[in-house]
Tab-separated table of C-alpha atoms in Angstrom:
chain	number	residue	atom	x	y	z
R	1	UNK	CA	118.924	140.653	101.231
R	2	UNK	CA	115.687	138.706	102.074
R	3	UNK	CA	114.953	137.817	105.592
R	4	UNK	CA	115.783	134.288	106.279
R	5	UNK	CA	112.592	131.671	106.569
R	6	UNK	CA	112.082	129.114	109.336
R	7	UNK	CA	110.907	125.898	108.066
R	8	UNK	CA	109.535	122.577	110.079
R	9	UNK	CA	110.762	119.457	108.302
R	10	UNK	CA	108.657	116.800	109.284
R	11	UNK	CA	108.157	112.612	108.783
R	12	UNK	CA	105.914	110.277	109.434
R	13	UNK	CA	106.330	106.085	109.575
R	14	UNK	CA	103.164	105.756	107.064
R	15	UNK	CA	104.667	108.209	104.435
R	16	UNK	CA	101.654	107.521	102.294
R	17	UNK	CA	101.334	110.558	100.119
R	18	UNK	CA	105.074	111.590	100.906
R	19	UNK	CA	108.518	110.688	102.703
R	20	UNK	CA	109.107	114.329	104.281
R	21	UNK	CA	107.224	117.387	103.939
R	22	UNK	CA	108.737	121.050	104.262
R	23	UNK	CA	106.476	123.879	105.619
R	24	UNK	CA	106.911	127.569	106.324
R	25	UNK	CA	106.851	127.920	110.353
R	26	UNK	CA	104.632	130.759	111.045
R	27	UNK	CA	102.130	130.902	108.324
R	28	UNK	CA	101.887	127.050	107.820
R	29	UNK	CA	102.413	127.224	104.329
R	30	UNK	CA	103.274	123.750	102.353
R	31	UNK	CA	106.500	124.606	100.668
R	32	UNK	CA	108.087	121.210	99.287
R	33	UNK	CA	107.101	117.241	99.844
R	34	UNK	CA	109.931	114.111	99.095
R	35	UNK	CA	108.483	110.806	97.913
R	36	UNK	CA	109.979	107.767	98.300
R	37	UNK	CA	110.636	105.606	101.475
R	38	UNK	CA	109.949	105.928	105.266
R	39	UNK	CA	112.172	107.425	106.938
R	40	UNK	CA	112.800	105.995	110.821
R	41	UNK	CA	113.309	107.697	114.240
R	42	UNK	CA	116.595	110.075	114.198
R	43	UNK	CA	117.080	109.513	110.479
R	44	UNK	CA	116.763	112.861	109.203
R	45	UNK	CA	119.683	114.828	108.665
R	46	UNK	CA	120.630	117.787	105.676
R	47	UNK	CA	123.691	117.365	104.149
R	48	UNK	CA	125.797	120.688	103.361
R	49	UNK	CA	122.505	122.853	102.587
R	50	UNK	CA	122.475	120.450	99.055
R	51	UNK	CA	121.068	117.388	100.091
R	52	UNK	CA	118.280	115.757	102.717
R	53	UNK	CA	119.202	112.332	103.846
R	54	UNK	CA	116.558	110.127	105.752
R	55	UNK	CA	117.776	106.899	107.284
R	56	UNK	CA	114.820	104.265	105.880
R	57	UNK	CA	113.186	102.284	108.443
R	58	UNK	CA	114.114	99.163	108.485
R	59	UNK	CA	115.935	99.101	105.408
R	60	UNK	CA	119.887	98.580	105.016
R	61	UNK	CA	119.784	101.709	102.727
R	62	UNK	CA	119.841	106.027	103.005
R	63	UNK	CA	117.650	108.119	100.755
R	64	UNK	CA	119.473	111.285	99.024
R	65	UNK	CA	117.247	113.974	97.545
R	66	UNK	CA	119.032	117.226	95.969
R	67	UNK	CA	116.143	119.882	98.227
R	68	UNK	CA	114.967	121.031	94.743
R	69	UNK	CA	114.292	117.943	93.308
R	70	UNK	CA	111.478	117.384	95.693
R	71	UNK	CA	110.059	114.231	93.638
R	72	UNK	CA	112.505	112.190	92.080
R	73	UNK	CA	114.491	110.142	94.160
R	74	UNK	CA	118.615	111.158	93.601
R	75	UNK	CA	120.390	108.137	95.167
R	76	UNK	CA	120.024	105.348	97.470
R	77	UNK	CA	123.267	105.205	99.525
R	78	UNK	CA	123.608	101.478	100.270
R	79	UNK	CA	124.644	100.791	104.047
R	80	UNK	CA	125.499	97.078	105.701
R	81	UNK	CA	122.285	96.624	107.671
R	82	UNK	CA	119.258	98.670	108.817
R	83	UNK	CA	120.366	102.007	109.853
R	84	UNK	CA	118.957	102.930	113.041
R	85	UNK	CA	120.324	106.734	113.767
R	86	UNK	CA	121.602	109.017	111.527
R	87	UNK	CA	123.669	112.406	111.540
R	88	UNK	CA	125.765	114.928	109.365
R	89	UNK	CA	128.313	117.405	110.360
R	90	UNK	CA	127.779	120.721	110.052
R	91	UNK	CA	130.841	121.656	108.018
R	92	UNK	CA	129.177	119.269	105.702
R	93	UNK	CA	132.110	116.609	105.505
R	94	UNK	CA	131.184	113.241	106.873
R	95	UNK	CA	128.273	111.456	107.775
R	96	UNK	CA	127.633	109.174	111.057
R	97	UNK	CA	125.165	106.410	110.480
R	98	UNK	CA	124.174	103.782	113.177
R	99	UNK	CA	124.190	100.446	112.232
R	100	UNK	CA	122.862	97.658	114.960
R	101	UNK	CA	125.845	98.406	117.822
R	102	UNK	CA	128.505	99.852	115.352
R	103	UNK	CA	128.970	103.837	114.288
R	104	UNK	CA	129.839	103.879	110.474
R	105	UNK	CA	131.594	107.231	109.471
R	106	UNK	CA	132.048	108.832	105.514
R	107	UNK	CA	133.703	110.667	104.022
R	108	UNK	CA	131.177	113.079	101.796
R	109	UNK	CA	133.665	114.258	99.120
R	110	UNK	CA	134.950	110.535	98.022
R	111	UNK	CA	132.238	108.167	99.348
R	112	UNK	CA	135.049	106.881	101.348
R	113	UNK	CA	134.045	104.829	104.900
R	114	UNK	CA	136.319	105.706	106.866
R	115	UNK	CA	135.998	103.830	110.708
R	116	UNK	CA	133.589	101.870	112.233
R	117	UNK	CA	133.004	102.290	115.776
R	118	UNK	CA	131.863	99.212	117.888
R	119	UNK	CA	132.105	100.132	121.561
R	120	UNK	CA	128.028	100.214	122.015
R	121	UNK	CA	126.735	96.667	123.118
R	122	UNK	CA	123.544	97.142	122.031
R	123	UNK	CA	121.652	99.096	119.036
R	124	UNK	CA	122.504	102.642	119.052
R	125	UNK	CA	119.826	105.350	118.956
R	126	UNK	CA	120.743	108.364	118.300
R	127	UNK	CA	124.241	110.330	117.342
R	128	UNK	CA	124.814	114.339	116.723
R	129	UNK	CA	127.420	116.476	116.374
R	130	UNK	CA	128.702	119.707	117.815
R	131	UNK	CA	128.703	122.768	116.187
R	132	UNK	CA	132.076	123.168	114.572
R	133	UNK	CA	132.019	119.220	113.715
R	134	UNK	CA	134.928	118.435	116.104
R	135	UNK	CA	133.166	115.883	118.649
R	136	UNK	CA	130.158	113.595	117.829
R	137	UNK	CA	127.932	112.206	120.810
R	138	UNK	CA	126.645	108.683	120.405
R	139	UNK	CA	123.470	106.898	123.229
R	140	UNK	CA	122.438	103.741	122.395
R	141	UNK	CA	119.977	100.717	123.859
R	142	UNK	CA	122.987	100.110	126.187
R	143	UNK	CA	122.455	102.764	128.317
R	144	UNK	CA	125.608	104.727	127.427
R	145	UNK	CA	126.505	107.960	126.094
R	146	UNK	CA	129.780	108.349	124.371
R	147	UNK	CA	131.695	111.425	123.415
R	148	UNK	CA	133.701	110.749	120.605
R	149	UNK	CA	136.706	113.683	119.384
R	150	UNK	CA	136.792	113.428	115.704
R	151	UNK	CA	140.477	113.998	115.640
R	152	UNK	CA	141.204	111.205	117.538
R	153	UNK	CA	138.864	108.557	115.803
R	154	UNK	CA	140.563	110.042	112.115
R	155	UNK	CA	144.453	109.424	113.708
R	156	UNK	CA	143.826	106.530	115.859
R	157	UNK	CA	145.750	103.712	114.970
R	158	UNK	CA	144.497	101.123	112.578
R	159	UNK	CA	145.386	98.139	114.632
R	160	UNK	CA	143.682	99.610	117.712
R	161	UNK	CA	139.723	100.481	118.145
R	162	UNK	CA	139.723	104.127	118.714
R	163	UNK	CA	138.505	104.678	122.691
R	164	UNK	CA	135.952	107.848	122.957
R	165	UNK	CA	136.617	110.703	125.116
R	166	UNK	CA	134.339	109.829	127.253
R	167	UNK	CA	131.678	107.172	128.429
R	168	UNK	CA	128.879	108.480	130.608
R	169	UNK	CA	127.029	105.531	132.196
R	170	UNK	CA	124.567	106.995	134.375
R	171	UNK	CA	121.646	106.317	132.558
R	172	UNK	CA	119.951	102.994	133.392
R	173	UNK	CA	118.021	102.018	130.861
R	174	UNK	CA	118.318	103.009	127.193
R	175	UNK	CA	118.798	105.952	126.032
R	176	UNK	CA	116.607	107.482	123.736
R	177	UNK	CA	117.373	111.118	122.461
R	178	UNK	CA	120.458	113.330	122.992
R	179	UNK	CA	120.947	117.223	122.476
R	180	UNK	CA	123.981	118.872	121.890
R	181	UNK	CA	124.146	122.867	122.836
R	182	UNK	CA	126.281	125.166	121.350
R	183	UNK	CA	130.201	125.539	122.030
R	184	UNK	CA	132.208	123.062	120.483
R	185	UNK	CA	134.367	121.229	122.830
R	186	UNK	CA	132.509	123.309	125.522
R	187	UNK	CA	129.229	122.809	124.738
R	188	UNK	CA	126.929	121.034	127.233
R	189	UNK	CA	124.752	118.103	125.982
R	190	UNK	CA	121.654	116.615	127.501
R	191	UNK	CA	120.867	112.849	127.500
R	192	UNK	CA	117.281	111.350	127.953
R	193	UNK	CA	116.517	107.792	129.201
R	194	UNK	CA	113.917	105.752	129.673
R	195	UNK	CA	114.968	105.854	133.185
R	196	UNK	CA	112.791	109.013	133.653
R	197	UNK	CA	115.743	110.990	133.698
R	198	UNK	CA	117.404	113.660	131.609
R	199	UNK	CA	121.042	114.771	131.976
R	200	UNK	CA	123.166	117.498	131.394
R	201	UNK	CA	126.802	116.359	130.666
R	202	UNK	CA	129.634	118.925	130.166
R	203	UNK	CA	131.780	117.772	127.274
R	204	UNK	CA	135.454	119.219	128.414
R	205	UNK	CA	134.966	117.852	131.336
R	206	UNK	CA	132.971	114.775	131.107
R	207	UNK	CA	131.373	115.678	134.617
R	208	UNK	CA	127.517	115.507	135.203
R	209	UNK	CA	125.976	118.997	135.542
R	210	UNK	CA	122.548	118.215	136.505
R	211	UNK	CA	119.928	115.041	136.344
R	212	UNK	CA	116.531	115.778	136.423
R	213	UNK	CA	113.634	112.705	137.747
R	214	UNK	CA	110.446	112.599	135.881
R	215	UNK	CA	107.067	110.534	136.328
R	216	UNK	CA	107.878	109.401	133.371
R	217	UNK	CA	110.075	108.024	130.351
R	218	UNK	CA	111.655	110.996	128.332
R	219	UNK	CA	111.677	109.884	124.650
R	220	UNK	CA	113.111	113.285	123.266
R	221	UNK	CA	114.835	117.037	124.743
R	222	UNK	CA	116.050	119.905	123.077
R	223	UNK	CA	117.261	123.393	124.485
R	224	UNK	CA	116.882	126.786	123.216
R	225	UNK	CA	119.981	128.299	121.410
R	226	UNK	CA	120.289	130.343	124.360
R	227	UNK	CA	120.270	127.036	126.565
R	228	UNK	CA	117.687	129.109	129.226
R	229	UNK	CA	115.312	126.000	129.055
R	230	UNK	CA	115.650	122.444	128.279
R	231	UNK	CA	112.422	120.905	126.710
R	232	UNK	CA	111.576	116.678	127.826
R	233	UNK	CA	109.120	114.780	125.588
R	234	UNK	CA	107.053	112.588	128.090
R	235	UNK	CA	106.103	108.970	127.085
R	236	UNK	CA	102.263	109.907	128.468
R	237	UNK	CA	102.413	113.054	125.727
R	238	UNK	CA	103.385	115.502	127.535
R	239	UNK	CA	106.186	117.920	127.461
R	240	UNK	CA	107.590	119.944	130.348
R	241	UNK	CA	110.255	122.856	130.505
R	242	UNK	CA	112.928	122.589	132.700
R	243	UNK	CA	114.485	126.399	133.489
R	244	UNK	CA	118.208	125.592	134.163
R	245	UNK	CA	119.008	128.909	135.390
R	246	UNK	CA	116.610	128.422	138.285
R	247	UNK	CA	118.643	125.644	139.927
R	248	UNK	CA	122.170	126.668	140.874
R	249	UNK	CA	124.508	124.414	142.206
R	250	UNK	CA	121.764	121.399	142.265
R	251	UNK	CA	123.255	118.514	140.671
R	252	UNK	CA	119.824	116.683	141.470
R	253	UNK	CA	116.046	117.837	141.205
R	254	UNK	CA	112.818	115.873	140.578
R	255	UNK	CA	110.726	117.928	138.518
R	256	UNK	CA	107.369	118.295	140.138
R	257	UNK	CA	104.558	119.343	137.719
R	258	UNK	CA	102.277	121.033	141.071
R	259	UNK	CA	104.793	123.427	141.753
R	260	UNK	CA	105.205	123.742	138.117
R	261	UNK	CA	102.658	124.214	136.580
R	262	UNK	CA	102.628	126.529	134.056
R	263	UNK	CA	105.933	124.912	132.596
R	264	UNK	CA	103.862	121.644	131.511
R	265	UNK	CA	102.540	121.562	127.811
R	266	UNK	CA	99.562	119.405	127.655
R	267	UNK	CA	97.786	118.018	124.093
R	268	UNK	CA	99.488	114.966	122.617
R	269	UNK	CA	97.469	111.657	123.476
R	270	UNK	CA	100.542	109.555	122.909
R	271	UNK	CA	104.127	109.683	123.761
R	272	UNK	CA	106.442	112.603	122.400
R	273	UNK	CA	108.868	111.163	119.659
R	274	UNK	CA	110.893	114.384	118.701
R	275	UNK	CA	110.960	118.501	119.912
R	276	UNK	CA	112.865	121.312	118.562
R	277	UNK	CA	112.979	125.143	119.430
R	278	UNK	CA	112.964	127.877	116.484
R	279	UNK	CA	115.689	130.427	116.667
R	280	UNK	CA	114.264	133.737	118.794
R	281	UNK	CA	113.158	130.780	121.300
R	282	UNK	CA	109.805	131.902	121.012
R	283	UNK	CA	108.065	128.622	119.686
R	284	UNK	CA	108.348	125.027	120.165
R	285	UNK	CA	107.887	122.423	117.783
R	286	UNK	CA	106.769	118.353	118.738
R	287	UNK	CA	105.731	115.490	117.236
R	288	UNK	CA	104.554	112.261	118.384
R	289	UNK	CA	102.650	108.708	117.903
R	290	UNK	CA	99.328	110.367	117.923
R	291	UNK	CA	100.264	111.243	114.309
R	292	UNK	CA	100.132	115.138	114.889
R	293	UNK	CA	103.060	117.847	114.744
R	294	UNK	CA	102.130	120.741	117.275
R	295	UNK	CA	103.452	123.930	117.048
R	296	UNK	CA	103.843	125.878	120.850
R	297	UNK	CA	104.055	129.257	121.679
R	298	UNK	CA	106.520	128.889	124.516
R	299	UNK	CA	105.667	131.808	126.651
R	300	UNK	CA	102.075	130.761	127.202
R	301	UNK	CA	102.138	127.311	126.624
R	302	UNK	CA	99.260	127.416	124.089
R	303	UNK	CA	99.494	125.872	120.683
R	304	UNK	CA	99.709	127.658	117.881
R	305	UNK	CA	98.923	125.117	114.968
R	306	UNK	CA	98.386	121.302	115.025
R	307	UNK	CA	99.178	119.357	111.634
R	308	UNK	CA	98.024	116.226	110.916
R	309	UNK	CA	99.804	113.483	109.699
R	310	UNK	CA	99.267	109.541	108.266
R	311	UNK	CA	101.442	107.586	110.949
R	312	UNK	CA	103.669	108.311	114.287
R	313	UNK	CA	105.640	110.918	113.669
R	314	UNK	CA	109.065	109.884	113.237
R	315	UNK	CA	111.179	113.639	112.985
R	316	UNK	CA	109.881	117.213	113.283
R	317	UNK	CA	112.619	119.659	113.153
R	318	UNK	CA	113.153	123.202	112.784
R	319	UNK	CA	115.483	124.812	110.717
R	320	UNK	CA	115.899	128.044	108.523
R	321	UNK	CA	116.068	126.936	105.238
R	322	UNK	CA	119.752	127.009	102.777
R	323	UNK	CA	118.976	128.802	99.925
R	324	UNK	CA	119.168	125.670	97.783
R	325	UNK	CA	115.624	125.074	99.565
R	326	UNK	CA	114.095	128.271	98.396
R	327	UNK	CA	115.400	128.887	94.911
R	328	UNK	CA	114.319	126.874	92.363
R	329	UNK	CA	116.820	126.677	89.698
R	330	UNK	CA	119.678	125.676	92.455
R	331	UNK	CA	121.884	122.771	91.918
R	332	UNK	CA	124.258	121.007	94.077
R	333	UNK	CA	127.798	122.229	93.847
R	334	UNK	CA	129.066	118.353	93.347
R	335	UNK	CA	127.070	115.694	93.130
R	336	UNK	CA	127.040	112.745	95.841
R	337	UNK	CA	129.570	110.189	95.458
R	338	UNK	CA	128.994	106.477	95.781
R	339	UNK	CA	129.640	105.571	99.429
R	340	UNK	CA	131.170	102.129	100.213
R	341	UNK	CA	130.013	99.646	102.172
R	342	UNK	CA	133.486	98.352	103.039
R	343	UNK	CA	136.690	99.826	104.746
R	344	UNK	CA	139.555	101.672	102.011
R	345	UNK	CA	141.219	98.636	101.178
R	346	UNK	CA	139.204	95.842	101.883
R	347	UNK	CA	136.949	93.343	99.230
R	348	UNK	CA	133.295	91.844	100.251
R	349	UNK	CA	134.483	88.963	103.036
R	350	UNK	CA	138.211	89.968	103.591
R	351	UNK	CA	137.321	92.351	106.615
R	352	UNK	CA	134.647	91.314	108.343
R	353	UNK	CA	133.395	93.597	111.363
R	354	UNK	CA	132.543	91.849	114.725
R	355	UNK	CA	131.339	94.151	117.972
R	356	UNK	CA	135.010	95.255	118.263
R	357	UNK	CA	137.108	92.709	116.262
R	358	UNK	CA	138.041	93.992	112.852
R	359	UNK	CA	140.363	91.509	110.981
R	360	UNK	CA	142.707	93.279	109.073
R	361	UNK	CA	144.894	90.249	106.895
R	362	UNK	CA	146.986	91.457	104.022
R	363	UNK	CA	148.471	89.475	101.379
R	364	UNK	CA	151.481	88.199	103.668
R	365	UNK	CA	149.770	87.579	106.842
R	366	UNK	CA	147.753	85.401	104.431
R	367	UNK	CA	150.609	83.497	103.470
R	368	UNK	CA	151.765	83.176	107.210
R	369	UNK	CA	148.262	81.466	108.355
R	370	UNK	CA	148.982	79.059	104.997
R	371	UNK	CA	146.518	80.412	102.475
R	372	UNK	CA	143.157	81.335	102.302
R	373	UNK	CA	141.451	78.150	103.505
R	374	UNK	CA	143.102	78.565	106.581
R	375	UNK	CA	141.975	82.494	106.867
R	376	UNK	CA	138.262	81.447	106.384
R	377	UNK	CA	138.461	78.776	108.878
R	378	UNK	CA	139.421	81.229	111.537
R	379	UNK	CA	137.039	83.735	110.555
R	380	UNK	CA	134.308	81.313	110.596
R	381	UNK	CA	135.480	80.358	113.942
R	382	UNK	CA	135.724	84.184	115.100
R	383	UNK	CA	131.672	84.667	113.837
R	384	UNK	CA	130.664	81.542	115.993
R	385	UNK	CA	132.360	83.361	119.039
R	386	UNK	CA	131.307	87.032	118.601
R	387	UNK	CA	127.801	85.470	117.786
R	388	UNK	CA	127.490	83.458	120.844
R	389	UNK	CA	128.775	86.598	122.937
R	390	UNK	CA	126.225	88.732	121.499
R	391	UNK	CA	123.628	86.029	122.473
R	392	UNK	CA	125.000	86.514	125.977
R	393	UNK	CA	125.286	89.883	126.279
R	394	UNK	CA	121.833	90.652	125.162
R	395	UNK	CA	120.211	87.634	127.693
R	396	UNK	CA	122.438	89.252	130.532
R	397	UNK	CA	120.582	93.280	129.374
R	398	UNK	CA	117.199	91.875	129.244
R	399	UNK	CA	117.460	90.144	132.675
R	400	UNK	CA	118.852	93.406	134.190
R	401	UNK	CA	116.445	95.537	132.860
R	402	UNK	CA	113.488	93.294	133.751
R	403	UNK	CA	114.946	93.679	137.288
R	404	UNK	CA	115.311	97.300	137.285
R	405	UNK	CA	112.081	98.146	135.649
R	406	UNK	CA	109.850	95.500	138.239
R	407	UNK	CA	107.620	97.731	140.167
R	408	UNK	CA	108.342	97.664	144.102
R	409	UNK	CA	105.915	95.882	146.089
């Protein structure tokens, strides 16, 4: 049985000669490219070792490629609005997308959408799951992180919003990249913020393990599998190593790069956008707006490769590649189903989603309101209420975070 093979799946926002290009991690070799869209910040996700999904920037659709059709464009999965996030499970059965404040799950097997989660009250920016698919963490522009139980979103009850497990407001300003670690249920997850912070959250527990102050914002973090060091993209390019079994008991630390020195990777000119760690924990991968991907030998600090690309990088992760990647006369086991736009049960207009308010009139409540004039009226009314709270609510966040981010005199 062959050795498996470490790839680095990388994007950039020009995508001039293509979408997402695959390359062999240690010898640098270019093994496939994807044409055909741009795919945006946390949109990358593969889909049951079959299919890579990337989230288009600012586009209201998903691009599906089968891995070994590397040119022609499978299917454009059709979404409500401009999907800002993007995730898969790992047992391959559902996909999270985030769409302005709401969380839109599917179904893979029937296309079927099957909640949509508005308790984010601004855009969120990033969602993952654990490893054995049972919880899915969601940080958004609001400052919040949200750990949602899968269970409980699938059996909550349709008349109710399903509540997450729990809501970790500690940030204070937005968030912009979230890890999960291995565990399930147990795992730990960290959360970085423009705040300069990162945070380690325990997700049994809810409780704060550790919060970390930096010179500046952290746009992405990662962890080895082994969860021995916690990597923190800079905003000023850098990227510094955090060594969580050095700090027992500390729930608080600033990280201060002269007494750590040698735990400070220095070569990006512009801020770090995404970072991942191969499997032995030996190297580290980054990308950033400077338009490179650097590869790191993690022991010394030294890079390895640098790869040059047309535009910010958008993702750069590492992953060892499904068969269907390496072998060329592979085909998906099923093909990808159309995914609806709508909820099971519901036509274009009779279920409109607002923040939290989902209207759910059947054919008798209907007749109770007096018809369907009546039912539009009210909705129209409902619009011209969420609308003018969302106008509010996003005046009352930009006020607070001029405030907070105003330099003391």
């Amino acid at each position: 049985m062959a050795a498996p093979v470490e790839v680095a799946v990388c994007t950039d926002s020009a995508a001039q000669l293509w979408s997402c290009v695959v390359w062999e991690l240690h010898s640098g070799a270019n093994l496939l490219t994807y044409r055909g869209g741009q795919a945006g910040p946390r949109g990358l996700a593969l889909l049951n070792g079959e299919y890579l999904l990337a989230a288009q920037l600012g586009k209201n659709y998903i691009s599906a490629w089968e891995l070994q059709r590397k040119d022609q464009l499978q299917q454009k999965i059709m979404c409500p609005g401009p999907v800002t996030c993007l995730t898969t499970s790992p047992n391959g059965l559902y996909v999270l997308a985030g769409i302005a404040e709401s969380i839109y799950l599917w179904e893979v097997s029937t296309g079927n959408l099957l909640v949509i989660l508005s308790r984010h009250y601004q855009d969120v920016s990033c969602l993952q799951f654990t490893g054995d698919s049972s919880h899915f963490l969601s940080g958004g522009k609001d400052c919040l992180v949200l750990a949602w139980s899968l269970c409980s979103v699938l059996q909550s009850d349709p008349a109710r919003t399903p509540a997450p497990r729990h809501v970790w407001s500690r940030h204070t300003l937005p968030i912009t990249d979230l890890h999960c670690g291995f565990g399930g249920p147990l795992a730990r997850v960290a959360t970085a913020s423009l705040d300069q912070t990162v945070k380690l959250w325990e997700v049994s527990s809810g409780e704060l393990l550790l919060s970390v102050l930096f010179d500046v914002g952290i746009m992405a973090v990662t962890m080895d599998l082994a969860e021995h060091h916690m990597f923190c993209g800079g905003s000023d390019g850098s990227i510094f190593q955090v060594d969580l079994c050095t700090w027992p008991g500390q729930r608080e630390k600033s990280f201060q790069p002269e007494q750590d020195s040698g735990k400070v990777f220095r070569g990006h000119r512009n801020q770090v956008t995404c970072l991942s760690v191969s499997t032995d924990g030996s190297v580290l991968l980054s990308g950033s707006h400077d338009e490179t991907v650097r590869l790191w030998d993690i022991q010394s600090q030294q890079c390895l490769r640098t790869v040059t690309l047309k535009g910010p990088v958008t993702n750069a992760t590492i992953m060892l590649a499904p068969v269907s990647m390496l072998s060329s006369d592979f085909r998906p086991s099923l093909p990808l189903p159309h995914f609806n736009k709508h909820l099971l049960g519901a036509e274009h207009g009779d279920e409109p989603h607002h923040g939290g308010l989902t209207l759910r009139l059947g054919l008798h409540q209907q007749n109770v309101l007096g018809g369907q004039d009546q039912l539009r009226i009210r909705v129209t009314e409902l619009e011209d209420e969420v609308r003018n709270l969302r106008k509010i609510n996003r005046d009352l966040f930009d006020f607070s975070t001029r405030i907070i981010a105003r330099p003391a005199k």
